[in-house]
CSV table of C-alpha atoms in Angstrom, one decimal:
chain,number,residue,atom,x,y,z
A,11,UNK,CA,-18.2,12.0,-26.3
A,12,UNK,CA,-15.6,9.5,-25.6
A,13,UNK,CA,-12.2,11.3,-25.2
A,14,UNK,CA,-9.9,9.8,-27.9
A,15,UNK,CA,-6.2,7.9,-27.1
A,16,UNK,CA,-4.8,5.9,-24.0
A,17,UNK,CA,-7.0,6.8,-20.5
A,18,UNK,CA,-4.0,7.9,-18.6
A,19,UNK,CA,-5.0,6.3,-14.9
A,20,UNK,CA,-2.9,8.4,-12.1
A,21,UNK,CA,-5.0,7.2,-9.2
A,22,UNK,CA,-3.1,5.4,-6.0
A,23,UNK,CA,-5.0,2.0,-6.7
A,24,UNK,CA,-6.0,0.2,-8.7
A,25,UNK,CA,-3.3,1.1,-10.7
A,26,UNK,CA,-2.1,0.8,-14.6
A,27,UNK,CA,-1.9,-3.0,-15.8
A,28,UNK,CA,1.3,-3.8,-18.5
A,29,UNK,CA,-0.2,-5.1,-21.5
A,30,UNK,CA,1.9,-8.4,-21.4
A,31,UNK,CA,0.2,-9.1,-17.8
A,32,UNK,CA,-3.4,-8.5,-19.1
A,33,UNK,CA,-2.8,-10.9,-21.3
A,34,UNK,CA,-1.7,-13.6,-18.9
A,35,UNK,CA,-4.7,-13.4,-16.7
A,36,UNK,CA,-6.0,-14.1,-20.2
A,37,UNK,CA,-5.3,-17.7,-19.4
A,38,UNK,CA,-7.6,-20.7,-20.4
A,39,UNK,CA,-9.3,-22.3,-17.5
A,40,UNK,CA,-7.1,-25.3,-15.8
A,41,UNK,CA,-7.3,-27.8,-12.8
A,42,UNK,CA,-6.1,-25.7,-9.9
A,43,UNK,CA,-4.9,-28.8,-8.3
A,44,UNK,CA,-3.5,-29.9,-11.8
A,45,UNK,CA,0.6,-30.3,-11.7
A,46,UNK,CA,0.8,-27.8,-14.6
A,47,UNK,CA,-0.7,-25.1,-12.2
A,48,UNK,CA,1.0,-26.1,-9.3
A,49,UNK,CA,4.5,-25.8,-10.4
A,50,UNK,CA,3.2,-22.0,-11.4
A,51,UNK,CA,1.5,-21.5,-8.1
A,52,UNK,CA,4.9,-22.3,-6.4
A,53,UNK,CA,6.9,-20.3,-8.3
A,54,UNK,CA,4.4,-17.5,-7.6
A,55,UNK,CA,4.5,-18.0,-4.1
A,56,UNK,CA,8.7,-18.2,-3.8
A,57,UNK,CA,8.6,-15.0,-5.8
A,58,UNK,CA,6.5,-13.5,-3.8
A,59,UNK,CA,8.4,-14.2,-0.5
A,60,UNK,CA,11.4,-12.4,-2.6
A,61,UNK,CA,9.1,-9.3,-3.3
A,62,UNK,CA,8.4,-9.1,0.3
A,63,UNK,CA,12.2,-10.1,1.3
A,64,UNK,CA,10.7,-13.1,3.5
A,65,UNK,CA,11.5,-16.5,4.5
A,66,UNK,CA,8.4,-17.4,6.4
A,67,UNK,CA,5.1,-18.3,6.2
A,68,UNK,CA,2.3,-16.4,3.7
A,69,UNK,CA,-1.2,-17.2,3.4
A,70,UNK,CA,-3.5,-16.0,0.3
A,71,UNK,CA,-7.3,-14.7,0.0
A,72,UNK,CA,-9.8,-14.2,-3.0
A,73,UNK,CA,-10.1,-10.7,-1.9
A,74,UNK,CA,-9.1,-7.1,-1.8
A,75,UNK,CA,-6.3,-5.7,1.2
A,76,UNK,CA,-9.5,-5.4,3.5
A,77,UNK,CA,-9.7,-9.0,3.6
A,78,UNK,CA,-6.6,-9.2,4.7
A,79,UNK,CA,-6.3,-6.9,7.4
A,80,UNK,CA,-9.5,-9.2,9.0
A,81,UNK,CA,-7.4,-12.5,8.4
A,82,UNK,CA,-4.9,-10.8,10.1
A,83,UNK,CA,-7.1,-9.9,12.9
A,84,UNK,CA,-9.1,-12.7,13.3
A,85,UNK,CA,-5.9,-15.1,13.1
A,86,UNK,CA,-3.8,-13.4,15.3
A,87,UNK,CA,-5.9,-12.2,18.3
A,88,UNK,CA,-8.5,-12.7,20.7
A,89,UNK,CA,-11.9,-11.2,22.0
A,90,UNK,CA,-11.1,-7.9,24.0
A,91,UNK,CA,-7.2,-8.0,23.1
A,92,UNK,CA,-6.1,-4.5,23.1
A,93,UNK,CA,-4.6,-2.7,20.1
A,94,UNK,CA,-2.7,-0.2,19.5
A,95,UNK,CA,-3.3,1.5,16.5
A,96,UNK,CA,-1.2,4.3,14.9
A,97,UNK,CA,-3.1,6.8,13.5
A,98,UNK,CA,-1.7,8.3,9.9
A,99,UNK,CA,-5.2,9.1,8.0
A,100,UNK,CA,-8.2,7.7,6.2
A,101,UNK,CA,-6.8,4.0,6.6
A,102,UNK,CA,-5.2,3.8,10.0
A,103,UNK,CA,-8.7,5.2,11.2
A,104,UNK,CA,-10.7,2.0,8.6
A,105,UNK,CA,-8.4,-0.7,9.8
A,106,UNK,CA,-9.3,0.6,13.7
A,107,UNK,CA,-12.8,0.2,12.8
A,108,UNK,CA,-12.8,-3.2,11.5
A,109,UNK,CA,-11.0,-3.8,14.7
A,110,UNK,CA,-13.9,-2.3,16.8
A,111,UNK,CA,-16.0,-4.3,14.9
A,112,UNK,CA,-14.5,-7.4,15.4
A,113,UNK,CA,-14.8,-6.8,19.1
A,114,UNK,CA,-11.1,-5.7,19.7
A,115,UNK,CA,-10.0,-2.9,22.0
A,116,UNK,CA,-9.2,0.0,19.9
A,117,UNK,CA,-6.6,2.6,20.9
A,118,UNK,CA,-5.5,5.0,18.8
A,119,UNK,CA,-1.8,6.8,18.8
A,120,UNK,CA,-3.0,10.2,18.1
A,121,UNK,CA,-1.0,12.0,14.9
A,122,UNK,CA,-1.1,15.2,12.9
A,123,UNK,CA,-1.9,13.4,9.4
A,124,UNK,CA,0.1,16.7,8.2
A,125,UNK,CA,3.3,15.8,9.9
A,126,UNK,CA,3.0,12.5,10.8
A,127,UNK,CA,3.2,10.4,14.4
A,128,UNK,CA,5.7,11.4,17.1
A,129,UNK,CA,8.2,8.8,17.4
A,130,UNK,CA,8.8,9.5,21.2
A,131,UNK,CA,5.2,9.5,22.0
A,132,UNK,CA,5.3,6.2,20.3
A,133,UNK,CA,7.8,5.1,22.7
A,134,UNK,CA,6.1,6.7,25.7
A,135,UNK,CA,3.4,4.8,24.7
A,136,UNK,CA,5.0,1.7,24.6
A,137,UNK,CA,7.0,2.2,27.7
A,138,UNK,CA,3.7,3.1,29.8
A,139,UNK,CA,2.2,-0.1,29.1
A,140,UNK,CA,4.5,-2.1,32.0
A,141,UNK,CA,1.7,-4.5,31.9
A,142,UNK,CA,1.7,-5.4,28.1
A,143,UNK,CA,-1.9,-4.8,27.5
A,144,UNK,CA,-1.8,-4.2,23.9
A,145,UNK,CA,-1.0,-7.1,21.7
A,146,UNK,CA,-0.5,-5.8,18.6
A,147,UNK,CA,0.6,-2.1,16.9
A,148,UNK,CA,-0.9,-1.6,13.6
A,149,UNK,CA,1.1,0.4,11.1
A,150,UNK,CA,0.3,1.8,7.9
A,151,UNK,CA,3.4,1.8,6.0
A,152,UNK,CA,2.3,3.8,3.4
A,153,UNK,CA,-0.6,6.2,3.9
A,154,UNK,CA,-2.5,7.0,0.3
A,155,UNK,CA,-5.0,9.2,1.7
A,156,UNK,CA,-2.2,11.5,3.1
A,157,UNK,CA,1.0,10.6,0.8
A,158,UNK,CA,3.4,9.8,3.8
A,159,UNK,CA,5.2,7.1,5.3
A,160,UNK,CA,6.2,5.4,8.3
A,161,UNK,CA,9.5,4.5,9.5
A,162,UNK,CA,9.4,0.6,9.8
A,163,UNK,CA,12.5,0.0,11.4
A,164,UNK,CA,12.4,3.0,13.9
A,165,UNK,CA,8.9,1.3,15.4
A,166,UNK,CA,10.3,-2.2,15.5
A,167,UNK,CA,13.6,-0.4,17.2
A,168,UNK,CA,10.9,0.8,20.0
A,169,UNK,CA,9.4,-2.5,20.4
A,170,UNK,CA,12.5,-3.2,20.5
A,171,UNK,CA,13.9,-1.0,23.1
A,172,UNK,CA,10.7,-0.8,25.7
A,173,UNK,CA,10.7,-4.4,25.1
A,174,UNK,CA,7.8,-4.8,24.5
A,175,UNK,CA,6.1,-8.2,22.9
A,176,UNK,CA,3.2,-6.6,21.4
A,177,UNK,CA,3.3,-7.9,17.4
A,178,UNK,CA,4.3,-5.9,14.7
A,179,UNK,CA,1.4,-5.7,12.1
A,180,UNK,CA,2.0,-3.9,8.9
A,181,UNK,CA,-0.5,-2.5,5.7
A,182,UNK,CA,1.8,-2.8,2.9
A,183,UNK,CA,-0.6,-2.2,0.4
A,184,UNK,CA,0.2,0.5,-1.4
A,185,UNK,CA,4.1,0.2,-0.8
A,186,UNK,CA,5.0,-3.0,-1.6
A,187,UNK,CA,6.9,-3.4,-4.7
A,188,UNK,CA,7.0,0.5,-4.9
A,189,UNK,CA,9.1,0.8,-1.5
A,190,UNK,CA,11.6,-0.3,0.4
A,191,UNK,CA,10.3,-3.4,2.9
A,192,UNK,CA,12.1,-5.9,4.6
A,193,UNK,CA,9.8,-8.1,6.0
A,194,UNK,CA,12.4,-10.6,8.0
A,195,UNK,CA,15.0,-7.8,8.6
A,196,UNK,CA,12.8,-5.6,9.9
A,197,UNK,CA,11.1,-7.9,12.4
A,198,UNK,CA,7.4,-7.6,11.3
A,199,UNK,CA,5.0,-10.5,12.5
A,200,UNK,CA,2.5,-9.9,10.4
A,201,UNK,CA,2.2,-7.6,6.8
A,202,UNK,CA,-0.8,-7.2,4.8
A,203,UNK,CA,-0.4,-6.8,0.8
A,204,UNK,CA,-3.0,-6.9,-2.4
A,205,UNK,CA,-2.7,-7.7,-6.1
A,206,UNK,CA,-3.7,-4.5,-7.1
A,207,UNK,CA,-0.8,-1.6,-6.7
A,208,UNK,CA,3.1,-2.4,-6.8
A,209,UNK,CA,2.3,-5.8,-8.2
A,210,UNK,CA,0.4,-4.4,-11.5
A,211,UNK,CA,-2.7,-7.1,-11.0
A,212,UNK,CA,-6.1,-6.6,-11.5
A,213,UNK,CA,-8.2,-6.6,-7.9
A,214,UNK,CA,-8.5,-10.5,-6.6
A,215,UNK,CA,-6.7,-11.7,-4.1
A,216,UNK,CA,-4.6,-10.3,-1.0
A,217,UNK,CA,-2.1,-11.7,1.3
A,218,UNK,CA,-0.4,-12.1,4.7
A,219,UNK,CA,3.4,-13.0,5.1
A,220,UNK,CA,3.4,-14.1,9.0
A,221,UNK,CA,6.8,-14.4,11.4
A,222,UNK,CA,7.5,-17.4,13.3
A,223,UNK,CA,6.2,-15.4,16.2
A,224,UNK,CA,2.7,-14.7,14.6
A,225,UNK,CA,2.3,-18.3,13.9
A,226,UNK,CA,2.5,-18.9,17.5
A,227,UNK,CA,0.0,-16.1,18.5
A,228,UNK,CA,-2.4,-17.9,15.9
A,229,UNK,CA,-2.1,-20.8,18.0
A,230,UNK,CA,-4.1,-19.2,20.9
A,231,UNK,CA,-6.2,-16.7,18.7
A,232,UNK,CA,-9.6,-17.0,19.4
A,233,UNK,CA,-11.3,-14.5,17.0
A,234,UNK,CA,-14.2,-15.9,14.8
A,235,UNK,CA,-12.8,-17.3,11.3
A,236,UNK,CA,-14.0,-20.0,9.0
A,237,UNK,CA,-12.8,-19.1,5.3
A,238,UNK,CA,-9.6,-17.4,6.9
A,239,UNK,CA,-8.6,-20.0,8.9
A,240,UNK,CA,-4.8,-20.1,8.8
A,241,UNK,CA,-4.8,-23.5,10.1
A,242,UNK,CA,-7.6,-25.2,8.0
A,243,UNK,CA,-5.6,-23.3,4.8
A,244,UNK,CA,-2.0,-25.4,6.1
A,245,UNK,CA,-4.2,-28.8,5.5
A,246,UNK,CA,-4.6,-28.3,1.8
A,247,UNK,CA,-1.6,-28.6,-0.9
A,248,UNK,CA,-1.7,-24.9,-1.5
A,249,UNK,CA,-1.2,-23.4,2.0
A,250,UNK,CA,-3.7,-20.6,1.3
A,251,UNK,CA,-7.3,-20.4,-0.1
A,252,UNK,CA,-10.4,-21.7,1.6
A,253,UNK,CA,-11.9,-23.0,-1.8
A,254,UNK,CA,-11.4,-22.2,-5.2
A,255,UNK,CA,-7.6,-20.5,-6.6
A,256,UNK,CA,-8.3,-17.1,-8.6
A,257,UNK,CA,-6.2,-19.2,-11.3
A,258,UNK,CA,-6.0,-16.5,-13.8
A,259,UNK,CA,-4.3,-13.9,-11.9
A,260,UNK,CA,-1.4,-16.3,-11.0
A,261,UNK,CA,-0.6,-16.2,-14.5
A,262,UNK,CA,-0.6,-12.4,-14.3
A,263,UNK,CA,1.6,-12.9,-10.8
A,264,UNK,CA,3.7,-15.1,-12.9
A,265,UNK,CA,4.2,-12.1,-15.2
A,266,UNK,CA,4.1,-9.6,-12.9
A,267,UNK,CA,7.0,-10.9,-11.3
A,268,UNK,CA,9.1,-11.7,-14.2
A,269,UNK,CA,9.0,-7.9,-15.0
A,270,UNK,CA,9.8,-7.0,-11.3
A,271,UNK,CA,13.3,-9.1,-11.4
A,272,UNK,CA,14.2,-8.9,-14.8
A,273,UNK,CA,14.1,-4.8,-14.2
A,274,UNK,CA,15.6,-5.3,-10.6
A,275,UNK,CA,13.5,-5.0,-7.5
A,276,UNK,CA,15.9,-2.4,-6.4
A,277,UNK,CA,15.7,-0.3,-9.5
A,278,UNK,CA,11.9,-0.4,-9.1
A,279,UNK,CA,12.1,1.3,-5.8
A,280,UNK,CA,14.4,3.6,-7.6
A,281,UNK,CA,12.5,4.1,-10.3
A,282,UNK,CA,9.3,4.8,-8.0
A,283,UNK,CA,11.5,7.7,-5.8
A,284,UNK,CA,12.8,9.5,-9.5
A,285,UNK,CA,9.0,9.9,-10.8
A,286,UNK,CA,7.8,11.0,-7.7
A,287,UNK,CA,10.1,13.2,-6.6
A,288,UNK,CA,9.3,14.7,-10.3
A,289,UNK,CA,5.7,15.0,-9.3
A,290,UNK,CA,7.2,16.9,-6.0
A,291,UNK,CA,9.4,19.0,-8.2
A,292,UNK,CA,6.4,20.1,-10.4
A,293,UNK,CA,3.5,20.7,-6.9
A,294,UNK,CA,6.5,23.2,-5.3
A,295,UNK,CA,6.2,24.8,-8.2
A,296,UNK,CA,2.6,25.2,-8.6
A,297,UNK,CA,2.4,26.4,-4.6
A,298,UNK,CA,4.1,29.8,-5.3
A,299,UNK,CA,2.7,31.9,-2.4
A,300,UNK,CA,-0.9,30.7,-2.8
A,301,UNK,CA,-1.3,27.7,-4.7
A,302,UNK,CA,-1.9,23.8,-4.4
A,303,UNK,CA,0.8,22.2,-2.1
A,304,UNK,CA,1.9,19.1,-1.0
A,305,UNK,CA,-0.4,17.7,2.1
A,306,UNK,CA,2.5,16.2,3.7
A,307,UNK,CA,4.7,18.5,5.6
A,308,UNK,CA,7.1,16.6,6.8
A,309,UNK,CA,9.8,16.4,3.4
A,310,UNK,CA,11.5,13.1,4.8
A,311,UNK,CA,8.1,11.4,5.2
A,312,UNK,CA,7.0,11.7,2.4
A,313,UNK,CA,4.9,9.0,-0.2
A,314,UNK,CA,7.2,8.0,-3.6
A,315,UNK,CA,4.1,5.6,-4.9
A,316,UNK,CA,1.4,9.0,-4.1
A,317,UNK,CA,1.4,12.8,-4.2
A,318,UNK,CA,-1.8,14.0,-1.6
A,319,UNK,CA,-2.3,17.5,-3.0
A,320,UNK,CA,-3.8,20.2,-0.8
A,321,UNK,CA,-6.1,22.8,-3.0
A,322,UNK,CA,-6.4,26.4,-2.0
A,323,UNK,CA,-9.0,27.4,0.3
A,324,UNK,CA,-11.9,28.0,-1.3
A,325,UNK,CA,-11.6,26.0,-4.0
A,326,UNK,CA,-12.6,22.4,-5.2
A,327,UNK,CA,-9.9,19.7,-5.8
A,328,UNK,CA,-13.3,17.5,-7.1
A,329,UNK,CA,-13.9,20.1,-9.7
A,330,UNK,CA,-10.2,20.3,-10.8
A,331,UNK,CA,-10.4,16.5,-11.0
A,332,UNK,CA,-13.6,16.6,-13.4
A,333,UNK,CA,-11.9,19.1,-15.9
A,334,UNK,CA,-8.5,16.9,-15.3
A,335,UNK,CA,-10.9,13.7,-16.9
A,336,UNK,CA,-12.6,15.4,-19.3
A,337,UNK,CA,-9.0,14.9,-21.2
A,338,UNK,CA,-9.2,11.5,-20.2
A,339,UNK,CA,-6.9,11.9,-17.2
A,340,UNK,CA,-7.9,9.9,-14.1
A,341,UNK,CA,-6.3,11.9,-10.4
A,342,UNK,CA,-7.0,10.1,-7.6
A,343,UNK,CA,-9.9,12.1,-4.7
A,344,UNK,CA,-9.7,12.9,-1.0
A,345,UNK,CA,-10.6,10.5,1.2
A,346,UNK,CA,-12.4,10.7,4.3
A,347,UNK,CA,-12.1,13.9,5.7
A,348,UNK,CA,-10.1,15.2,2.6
A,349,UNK,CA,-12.8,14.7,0.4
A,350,UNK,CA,-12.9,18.0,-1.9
A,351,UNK,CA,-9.8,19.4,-0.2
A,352,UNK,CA,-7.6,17.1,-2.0
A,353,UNK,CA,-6.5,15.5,-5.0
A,354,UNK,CA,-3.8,12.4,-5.4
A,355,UNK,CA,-1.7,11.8,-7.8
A,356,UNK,CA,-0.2,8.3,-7.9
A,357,UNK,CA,2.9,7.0,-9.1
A,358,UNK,CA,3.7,3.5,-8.6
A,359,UNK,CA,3.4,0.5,-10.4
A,360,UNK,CA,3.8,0.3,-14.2
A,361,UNK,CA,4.8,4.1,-14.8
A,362,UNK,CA,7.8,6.1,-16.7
A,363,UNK,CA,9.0,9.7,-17.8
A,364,UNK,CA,6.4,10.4,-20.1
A,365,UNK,CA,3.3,9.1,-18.7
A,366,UNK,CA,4.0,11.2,-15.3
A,367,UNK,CA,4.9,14.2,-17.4
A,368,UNK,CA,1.1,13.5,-19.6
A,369,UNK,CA,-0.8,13.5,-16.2
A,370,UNK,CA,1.2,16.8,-14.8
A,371,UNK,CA,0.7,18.3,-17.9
A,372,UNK,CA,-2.9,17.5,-18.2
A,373,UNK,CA,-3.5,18.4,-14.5
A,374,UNK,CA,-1.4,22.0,-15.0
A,375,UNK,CA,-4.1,22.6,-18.0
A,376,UNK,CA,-6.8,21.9,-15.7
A,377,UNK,CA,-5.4,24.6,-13.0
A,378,UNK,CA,-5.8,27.1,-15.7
A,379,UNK,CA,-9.4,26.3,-16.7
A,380,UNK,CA,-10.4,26.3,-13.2
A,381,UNK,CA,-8.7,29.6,-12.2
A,382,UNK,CA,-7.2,27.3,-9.6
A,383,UNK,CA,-4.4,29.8,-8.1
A,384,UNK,CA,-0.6,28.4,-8.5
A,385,UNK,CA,2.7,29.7,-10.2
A,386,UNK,CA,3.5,28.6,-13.7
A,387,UNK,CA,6.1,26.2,-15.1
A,388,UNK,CA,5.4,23.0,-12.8
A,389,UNK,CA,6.3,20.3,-15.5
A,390,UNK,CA,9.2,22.4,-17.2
A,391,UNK,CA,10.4,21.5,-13.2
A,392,UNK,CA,9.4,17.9,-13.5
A,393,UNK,CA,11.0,18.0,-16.9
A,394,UNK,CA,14.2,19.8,-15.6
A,395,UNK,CA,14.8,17.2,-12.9
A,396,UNK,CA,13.9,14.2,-14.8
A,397,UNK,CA,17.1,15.6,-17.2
A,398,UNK,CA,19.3,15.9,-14.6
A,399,UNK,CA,18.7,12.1,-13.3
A,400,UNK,CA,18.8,10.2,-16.4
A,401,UNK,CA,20.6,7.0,-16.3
């Protein structure tokens, strides 16, 4: 039987869509070229650069965040080029493969995906490569599979300091609109983003924002591309797009950002850093001596859009998961590696008080039917600090 009221959806991504945007994208079917379309195409895209705090250049796909990490790629760099990719978890290690696959040299910057990368290997890293072999360090700025982060500015401050002119690519995926990013400020050359997480779309289209210096790297880029092609995409009128506009979900961008600034982009990164630092409230709690606990040990790394949650040994964070849905609660899975050791809570994108406090609630329940061990009173936690906060 169908379980009865609102699916509460606490996976990372795709994540909860506001009823006012679902009913944009419920937009009749125009000319994409039409000037009625355009003039909401370019307000999309200037809101957009304020999103990702950019002046430069951004170019759009009909596709998910894969497609554009290989636009990235495959605009950006050559056959052979070495990479340096920094490992965090499940997709640090994906993005290396389509690299590999796309016949770049793959190195990875080994990491504990418990504690995170070592900034000073990082920076021995960098510093050993006197001959600049690597042309690009790929960063995951927020890591769903593991619920950490990585510190933007500290890695641009090593390029920085070993002077090195490798380009700065960046997976902001799952943090845009949910974290802090400065794309201009912090010197990144290329970040990757999607429709589907911070921006509260349906799956459909991705993006890259590109620095003046990227732009020149495309220049000399000799990767295979055809519908990616940065340069083919500058000779039509919408800068982006090899084809046909996903029309519909610029009326839900149009929405989607009209929520974003009339709440304040900064109180949306606020708002994202309360609720999950409720969910962290409530999953010390549960740990006790013996119980579920955060995966992330590192307390200053740690993910305010997800909550990786490490299951006792022994026990199954899939089967915790099925009971968890069976009250028509979705919790995200492990990926990779984690598969069956974790489960993810995520809290980003259209979220508040009572809908984190329904899925904690609903997840403590389901540690009780499953005999899961923990310690008692994880939401009255949550609950307790979310008091103590209130505006």
């Amino acid at each position: 039987m169908t379980p009865r009221g609102r699916h509460f959806f606490a996976n990372p991504g795709p994540t909860n869509i506001p009823d006012s945007i679902q009913q944009a994208v419920a937009h009749h079917t125009v000319d994409f070229n039409g000037p009625d379309f355009l003039a909401v195409y370019d307000a999309c895209i200037a809101g957009l650069k304020r999103v990702l705090r950019t002046q430069q250049h951004l170019f759009m796909y009909t596709g998910s965040g894969h497609a554009a990490w290989e636009a990235t790629l495959a605009n950006l760099l050559s056959p052979d080029d070495p990479i340096l990719v920094i490992e965090t978890g499940y997709f640090s290690e994906t993005w290396g493969r389509m690299a590999t696959d796309l016949g770049l040299q793959v190195e990875t910057l080994p990491a504990d995906w418990r504690r995170g990368v070592d900034y000073a290997s990082l920076r021995a890293a960098l510093a050993a490569d006197t001959a600049h072999r690597f042309k690009a360090v790929c960063a995951v700025h927020n890591e769903t599979s593991t619920g950490m982060t990585l510190d933007l500015p500290r890695i641009r401050a090593l390029l920085d300091e070993t002077k090195h002119p490798a380009l700065f690519l960046v997976d902001t995926i799952s943090s845009l609109g949910s974290l802090e990013y400065r794309h201009d400020d912090w010197g990144v050359d290329a970040a990757v983003g999607g429709s589907q997480k911070g921006l509260m779309l349906p799956v459909g289209f991705s993006f890259t924002a590109v620095s003046e210096k990227g732009m020149r790297a495309h220049e000399s880029a000799r990767l295979s591309k055809h519908y990616f092609h940065w340069s083919r995409m500058l000779e039509r009128r919408h800068r982006s797009f090899i084809g046909t506009v996903p029309i519909a979900l610029f009326y839900g961008l149009r929405e989607s950002l009209r929520l974003i600034e009339e709440e304040g982009l900064d109180n949306v990164i606020a708002r994202h850093h309360r609720l999950a630092e409720a969910v962290r409230r409530c999953v010390r709690q549960w740990a006790g001596n013996d119980g579920p606990q955060l995966f992330c040990l590192s307390p200053e790394r740690v993910s305010d859009s997800v909550s990786s949650i490490l299951v006792p040994e022994g026990t199954d964070a899939d089967a915790l998961r099925r009971r968890v849905g069976s009250m028509n609660v979705a919790l995200g899975g492990g990926l990779g590696r984690l598969g069956g050791k974790v489960f993810r809570i995520g809290h980003l994108g259209d979220l508040n008080e009572a809908m984190i406090l329904g899925i904690l609630g609903a997840t403590e329940i389901g540690l009780r039917l499953e005999r899961m061990p923990h310690a008692d009173g994880g939401v009255e936690a949550a609950m307790g600090y979310l008091a103590e906060t209130a505006g």
